[in-house]
mmCIF file of C-alpha atoms and ligand atoms in Angstrom:
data_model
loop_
_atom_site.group_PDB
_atom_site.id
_atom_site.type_symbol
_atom_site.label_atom_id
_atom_site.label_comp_id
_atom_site.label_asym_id
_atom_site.label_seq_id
_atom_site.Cartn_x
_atom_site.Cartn_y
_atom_site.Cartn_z
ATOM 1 C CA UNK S 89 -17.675 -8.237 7.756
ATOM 2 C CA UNK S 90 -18.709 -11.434 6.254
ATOM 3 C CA UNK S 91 -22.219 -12.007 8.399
ATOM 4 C CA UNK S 92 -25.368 -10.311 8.466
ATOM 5 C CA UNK S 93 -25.753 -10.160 12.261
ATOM 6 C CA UNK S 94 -24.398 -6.373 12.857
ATOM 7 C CA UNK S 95 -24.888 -3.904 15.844
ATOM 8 C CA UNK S 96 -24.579 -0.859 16.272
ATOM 9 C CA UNK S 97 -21.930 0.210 18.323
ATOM 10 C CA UNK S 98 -22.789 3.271 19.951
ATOM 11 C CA UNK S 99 -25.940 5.311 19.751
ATOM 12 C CA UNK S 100 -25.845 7.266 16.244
ATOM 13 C CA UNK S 101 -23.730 10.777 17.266
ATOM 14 C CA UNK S 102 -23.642 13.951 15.596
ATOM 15 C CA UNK S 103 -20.411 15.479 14.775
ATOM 16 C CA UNK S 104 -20.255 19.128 13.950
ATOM 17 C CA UNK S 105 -17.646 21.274 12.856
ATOM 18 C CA UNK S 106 -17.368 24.913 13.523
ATOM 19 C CA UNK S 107 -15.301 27.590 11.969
ATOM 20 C CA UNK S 108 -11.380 27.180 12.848
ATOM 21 C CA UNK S 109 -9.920 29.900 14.758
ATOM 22 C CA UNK S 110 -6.347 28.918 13.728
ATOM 23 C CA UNK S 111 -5.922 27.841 17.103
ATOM 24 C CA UNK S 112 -8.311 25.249 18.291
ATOM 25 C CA UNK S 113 -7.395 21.550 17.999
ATOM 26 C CA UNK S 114 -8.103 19.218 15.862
ATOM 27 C CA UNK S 115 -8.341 15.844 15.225
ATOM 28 C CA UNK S 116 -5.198 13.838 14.308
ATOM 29 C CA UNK S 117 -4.692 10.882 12.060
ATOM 30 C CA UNK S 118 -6.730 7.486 13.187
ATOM 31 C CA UNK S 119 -8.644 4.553 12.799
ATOM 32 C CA UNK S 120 -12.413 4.316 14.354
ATOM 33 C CA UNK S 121 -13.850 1.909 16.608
ATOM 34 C CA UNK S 122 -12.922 -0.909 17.381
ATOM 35 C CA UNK S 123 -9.497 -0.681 15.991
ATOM 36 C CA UNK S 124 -8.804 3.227 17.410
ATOM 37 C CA UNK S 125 -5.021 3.006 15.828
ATOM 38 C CA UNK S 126 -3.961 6.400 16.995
ATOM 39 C CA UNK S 127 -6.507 7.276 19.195
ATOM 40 C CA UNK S 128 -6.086 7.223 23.261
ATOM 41 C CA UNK S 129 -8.522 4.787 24.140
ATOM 42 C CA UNK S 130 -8.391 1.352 25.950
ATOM 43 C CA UNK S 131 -8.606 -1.977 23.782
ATOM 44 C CA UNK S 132 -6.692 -1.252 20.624
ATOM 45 C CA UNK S 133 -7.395 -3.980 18.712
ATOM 46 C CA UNK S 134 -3.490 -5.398 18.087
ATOM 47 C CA UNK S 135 -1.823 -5.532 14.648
ATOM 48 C CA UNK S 136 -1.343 -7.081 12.373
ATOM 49 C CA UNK S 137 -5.293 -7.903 13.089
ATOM 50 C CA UNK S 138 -5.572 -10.288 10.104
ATOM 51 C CA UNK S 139 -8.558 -10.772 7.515
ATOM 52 C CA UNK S 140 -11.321 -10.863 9.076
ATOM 53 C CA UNK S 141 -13.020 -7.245 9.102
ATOM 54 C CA UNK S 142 -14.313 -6.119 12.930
ATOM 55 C CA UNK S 143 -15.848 -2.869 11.941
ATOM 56 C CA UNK S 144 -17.644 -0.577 9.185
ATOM 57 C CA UNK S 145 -18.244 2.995 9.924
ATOM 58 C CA UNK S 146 -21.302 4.486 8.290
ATOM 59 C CA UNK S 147 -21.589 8.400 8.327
ATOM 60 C CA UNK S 148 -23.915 10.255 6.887
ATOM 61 C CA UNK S 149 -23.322 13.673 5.667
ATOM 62 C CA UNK S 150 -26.279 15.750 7.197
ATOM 63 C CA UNK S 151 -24.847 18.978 5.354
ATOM 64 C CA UNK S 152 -22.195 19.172 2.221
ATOM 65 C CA UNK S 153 -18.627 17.730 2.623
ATOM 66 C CA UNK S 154 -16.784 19.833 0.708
ATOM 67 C CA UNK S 155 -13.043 20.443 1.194
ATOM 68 C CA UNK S 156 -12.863 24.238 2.422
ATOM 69 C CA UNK S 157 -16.017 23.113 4.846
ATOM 70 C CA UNK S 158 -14.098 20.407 6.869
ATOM 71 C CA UNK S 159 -14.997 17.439 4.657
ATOM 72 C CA UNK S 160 -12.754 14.118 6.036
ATOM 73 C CA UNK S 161 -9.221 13.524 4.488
ATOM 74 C CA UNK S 162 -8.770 9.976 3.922
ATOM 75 C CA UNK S 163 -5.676 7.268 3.429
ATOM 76 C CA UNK S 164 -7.776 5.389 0.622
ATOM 77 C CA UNK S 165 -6.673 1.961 0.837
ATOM 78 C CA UNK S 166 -5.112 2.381 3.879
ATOM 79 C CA UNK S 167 -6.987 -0.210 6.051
ATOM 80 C CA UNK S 168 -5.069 -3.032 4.049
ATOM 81 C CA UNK S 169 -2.169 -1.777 5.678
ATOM 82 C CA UNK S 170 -3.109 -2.886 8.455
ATOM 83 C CA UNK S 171 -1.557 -1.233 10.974
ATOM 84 C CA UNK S 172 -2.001 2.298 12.357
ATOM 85 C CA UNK S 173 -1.124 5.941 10.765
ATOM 86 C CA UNK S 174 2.394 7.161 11.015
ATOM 87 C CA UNK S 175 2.818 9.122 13.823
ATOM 88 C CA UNK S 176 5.287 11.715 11.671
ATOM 89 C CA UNK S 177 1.367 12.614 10.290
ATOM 90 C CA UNK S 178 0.061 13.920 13.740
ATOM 91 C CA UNK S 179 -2.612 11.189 14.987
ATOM 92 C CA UNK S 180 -5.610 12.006 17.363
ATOM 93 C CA UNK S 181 -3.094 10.720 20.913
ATOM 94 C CA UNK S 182 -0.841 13.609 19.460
ATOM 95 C CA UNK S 183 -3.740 16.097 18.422
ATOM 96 C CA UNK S 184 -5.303 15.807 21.610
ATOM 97 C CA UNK S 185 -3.249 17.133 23.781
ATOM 98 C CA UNK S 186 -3.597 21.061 24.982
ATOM 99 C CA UNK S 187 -1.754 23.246 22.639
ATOM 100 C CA UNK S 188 -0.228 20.557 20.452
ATOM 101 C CA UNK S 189 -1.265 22.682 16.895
ATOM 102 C CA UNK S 190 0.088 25.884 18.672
ATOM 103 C CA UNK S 191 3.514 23.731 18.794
ATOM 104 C CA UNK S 192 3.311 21.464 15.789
ATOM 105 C CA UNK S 193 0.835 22.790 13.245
ATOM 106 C CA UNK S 194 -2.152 21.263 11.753
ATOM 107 C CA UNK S 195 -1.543 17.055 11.012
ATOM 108 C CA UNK S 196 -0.198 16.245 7.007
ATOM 109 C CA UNK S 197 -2.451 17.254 4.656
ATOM 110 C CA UNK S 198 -0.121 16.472 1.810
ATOM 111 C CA UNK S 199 -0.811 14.239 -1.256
ATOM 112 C CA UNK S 200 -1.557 11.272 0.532
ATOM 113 C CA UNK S 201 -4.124 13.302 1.974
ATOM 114 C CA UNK S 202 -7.257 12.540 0.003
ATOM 115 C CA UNK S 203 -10.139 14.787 0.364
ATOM 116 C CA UNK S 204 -13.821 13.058 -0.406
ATOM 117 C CA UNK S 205 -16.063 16.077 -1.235
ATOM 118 C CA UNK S 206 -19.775 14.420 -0.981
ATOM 119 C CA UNK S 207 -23.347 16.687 -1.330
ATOM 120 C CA UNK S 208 -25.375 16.644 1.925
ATOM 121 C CA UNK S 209 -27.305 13.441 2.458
ATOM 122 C CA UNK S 210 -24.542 11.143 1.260
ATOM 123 C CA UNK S 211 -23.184 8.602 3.353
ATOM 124 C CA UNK S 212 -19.685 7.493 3.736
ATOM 125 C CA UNK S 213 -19.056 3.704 3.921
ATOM 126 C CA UNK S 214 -15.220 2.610 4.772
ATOM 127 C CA UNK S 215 -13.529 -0.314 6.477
ATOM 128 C CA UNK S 216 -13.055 0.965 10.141
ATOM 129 C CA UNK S 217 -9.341 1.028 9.490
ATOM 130 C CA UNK S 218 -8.939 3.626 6.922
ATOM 131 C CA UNK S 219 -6.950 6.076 7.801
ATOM 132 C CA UNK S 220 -8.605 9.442 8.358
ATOM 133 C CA UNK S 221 -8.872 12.933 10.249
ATOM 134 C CA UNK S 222 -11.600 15.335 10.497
ATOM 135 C CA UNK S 223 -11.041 18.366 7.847
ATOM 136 C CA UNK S 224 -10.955 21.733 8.798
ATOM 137 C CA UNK S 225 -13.229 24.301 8.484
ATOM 138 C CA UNK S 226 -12.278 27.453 6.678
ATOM 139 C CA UNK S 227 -16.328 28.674 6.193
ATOM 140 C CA UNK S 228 -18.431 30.261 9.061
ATOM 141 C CA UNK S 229 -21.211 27.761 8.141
ATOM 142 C CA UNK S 230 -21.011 24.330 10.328
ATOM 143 C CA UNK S 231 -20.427 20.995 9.076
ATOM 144 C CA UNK S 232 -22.367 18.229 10.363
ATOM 145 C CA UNK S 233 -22.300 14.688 10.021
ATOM 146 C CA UNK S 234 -24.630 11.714 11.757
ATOM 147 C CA UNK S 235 -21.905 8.919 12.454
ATOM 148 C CA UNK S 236 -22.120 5.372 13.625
ATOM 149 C CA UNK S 237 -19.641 2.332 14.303
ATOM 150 C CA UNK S 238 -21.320 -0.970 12.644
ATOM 151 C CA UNK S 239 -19.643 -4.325 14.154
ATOM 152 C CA UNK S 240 -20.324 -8.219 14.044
ATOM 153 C CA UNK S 241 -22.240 -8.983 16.693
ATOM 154 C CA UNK S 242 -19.240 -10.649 18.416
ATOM 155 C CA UNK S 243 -17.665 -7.067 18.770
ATOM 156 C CA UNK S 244 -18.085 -5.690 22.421
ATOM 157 C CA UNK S 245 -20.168 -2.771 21.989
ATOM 158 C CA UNK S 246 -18.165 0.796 22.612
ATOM 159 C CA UNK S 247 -21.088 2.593 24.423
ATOM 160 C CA UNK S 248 -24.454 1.517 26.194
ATOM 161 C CA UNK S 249 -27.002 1.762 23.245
ATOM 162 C CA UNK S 250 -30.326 -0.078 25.360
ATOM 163 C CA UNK S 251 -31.238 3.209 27.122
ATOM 164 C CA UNK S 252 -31.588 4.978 23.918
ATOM 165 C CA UNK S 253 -33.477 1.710 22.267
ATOM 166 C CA UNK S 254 -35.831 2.051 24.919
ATOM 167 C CA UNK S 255 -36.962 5.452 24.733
ATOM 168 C CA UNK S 256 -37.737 4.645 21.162
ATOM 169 C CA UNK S 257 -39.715 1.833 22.495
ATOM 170 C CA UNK S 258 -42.182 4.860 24.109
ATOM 171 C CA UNK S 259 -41.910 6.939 21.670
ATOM 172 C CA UNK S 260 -44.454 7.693 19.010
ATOM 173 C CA UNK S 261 -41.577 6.835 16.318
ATOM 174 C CA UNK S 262 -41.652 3.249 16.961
ATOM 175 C CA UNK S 263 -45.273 2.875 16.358
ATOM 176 C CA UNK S 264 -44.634 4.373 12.717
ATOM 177 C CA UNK S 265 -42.223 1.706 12.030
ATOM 178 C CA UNK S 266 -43.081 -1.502 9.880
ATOM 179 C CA UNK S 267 -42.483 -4.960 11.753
ATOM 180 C CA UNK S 268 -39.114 -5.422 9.615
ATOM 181 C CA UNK S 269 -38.174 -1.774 10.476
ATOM 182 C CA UNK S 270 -38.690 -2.524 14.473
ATOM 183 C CA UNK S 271 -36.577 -6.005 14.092
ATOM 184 C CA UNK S 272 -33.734 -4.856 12.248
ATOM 185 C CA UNK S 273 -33.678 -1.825 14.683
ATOM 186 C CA UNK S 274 -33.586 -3.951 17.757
ATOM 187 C CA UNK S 275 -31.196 -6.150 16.362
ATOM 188 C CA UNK S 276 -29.146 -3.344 15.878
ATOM 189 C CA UNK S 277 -29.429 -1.706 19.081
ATOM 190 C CA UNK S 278 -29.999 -4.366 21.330
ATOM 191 C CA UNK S 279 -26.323 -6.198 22.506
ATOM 192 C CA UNK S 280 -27.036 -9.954 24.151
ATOM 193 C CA UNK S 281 -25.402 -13.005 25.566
ATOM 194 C CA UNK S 282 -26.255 -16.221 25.880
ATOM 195 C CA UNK S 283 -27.126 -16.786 29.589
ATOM 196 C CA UNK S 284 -28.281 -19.726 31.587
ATOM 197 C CA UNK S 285 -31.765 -20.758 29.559
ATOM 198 C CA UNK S 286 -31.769 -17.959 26.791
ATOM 199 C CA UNK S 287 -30.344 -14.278 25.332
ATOM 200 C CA UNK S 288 -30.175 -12.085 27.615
ATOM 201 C CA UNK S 289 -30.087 -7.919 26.915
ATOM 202 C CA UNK S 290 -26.742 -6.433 27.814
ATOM 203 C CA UNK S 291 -27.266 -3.355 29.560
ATOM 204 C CA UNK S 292 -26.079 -0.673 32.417
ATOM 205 C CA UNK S 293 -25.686 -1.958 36.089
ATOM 206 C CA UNK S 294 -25.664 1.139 38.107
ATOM 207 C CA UNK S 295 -25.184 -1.010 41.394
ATOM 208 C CA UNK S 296 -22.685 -2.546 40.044
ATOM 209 C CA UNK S 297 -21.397 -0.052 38.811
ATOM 210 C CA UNK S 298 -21.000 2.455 42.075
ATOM 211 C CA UNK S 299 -19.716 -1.205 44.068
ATOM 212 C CA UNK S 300 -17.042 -1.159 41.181
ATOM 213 C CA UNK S 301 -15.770 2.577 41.548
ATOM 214 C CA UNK S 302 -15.822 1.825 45.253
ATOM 215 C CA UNK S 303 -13.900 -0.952 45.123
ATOM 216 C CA UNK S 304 -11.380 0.623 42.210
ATOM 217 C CA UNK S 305 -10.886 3.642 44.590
ATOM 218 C CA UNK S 306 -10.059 2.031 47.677
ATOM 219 C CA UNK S 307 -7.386 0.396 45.886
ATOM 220 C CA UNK S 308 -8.116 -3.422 44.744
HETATM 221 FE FE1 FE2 L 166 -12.934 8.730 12.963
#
């Protein structure tokens, strides 16, 4: 991402992957955060987005990726495509509507499709716009992975990570951590601006928030 000055951009979430049922959903084709090629949220980054790299994603592999346990297919080498997954291969806007696999089947899985088997504890470290989908899991035992969006700092975050920073402020955790530990872990949490006479923490206005909805709802 060419600088050092990285946040996280969401508080570190678990993923976990039951048994399929051979009916369930699952998750189609995409690109993570920020880029979300193929996902349904707001702010797709557009394409082509050009060199510079807005986003890492960093998951660690809490149990073993393995290919009949759900491990993530990959498009290696996709992200210098830049632009998002076919939609012929099923992505996540498809896969997430109700009963789309009863109608269309699982998303490809065919040669392109490349499975990374990795042993618990591994992480997995790919420019956010590879190609990917969640595997699917043919064992009763759960796969589990720890997974978090890294950006530049000039990246709006995608969720509120201060409320979970400070909790670890109180918490007996902290006070285990070396000083380097607690900066980098602030840095990483902790989203500012420049404001009139310093940085300021970004965080949650609930206020503003409610006034917002309010206002939103009655129809400006
Ligand atoms: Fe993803």
């Amino acid at each position: 991402m060419q600088t050092d000055d990285i946040r996280l951009s969401h508080v570190p979430g678990f993923a976990v992957l039951g048994q399929d049922d051979g009916k369930r959903n699952v998750q189609g084709w995409h690109s993570d955060f920020p880029y979300h090629w193929g996902v349904p949220a707001r702010g797709l980054v557009p394409t082509p987005s050009g060199k510079t790299v807005l986003g890492v994603q960093r998951n660690v592999c809490v149990s073993p990726f393995t290919r009949e346990g759900g491990a993530t297919a990959f498009k290696l080498g996709s992200h210098a495509l830049d632009r998002p997954p076919p939609k012929e291969w099923g992505d996540a806007t498809a896969h997430a509507k109700p009963g789309y696999r009863a109608e269309h089947g699982l998303p490809y899985n065919g040669p392109e499709a490349d499975v990374v088997d990795a042993p618990g504890g591994s992480i997995i470290l790919y420019d956010s716009r590879t190609w990917h989908r969640a595997g699917v899991n043919r064992t009763p035992k759960k796969r589990a992975a720890m997974l978090q969006a890294m950006t530049p700092m000039y990246i709006f975050p995608k969720n509120d990570t201060s409320r979970t920073f400070k909790k670890l402020l109180d918490s007996p955790v902290y006070d285990n951590l070396n000083d380097r530990e607690k900066h980098e872990i602030q840095n990483l949490m902790v989203h500012q601006f420049i404001g009139p006479g310093g940085e300021y923490a970004i965080t949650v206005d609930r206020d503003l928030t409610e006034t917002v909805k309010t206002a939103t709802t009655s129809g400006y």
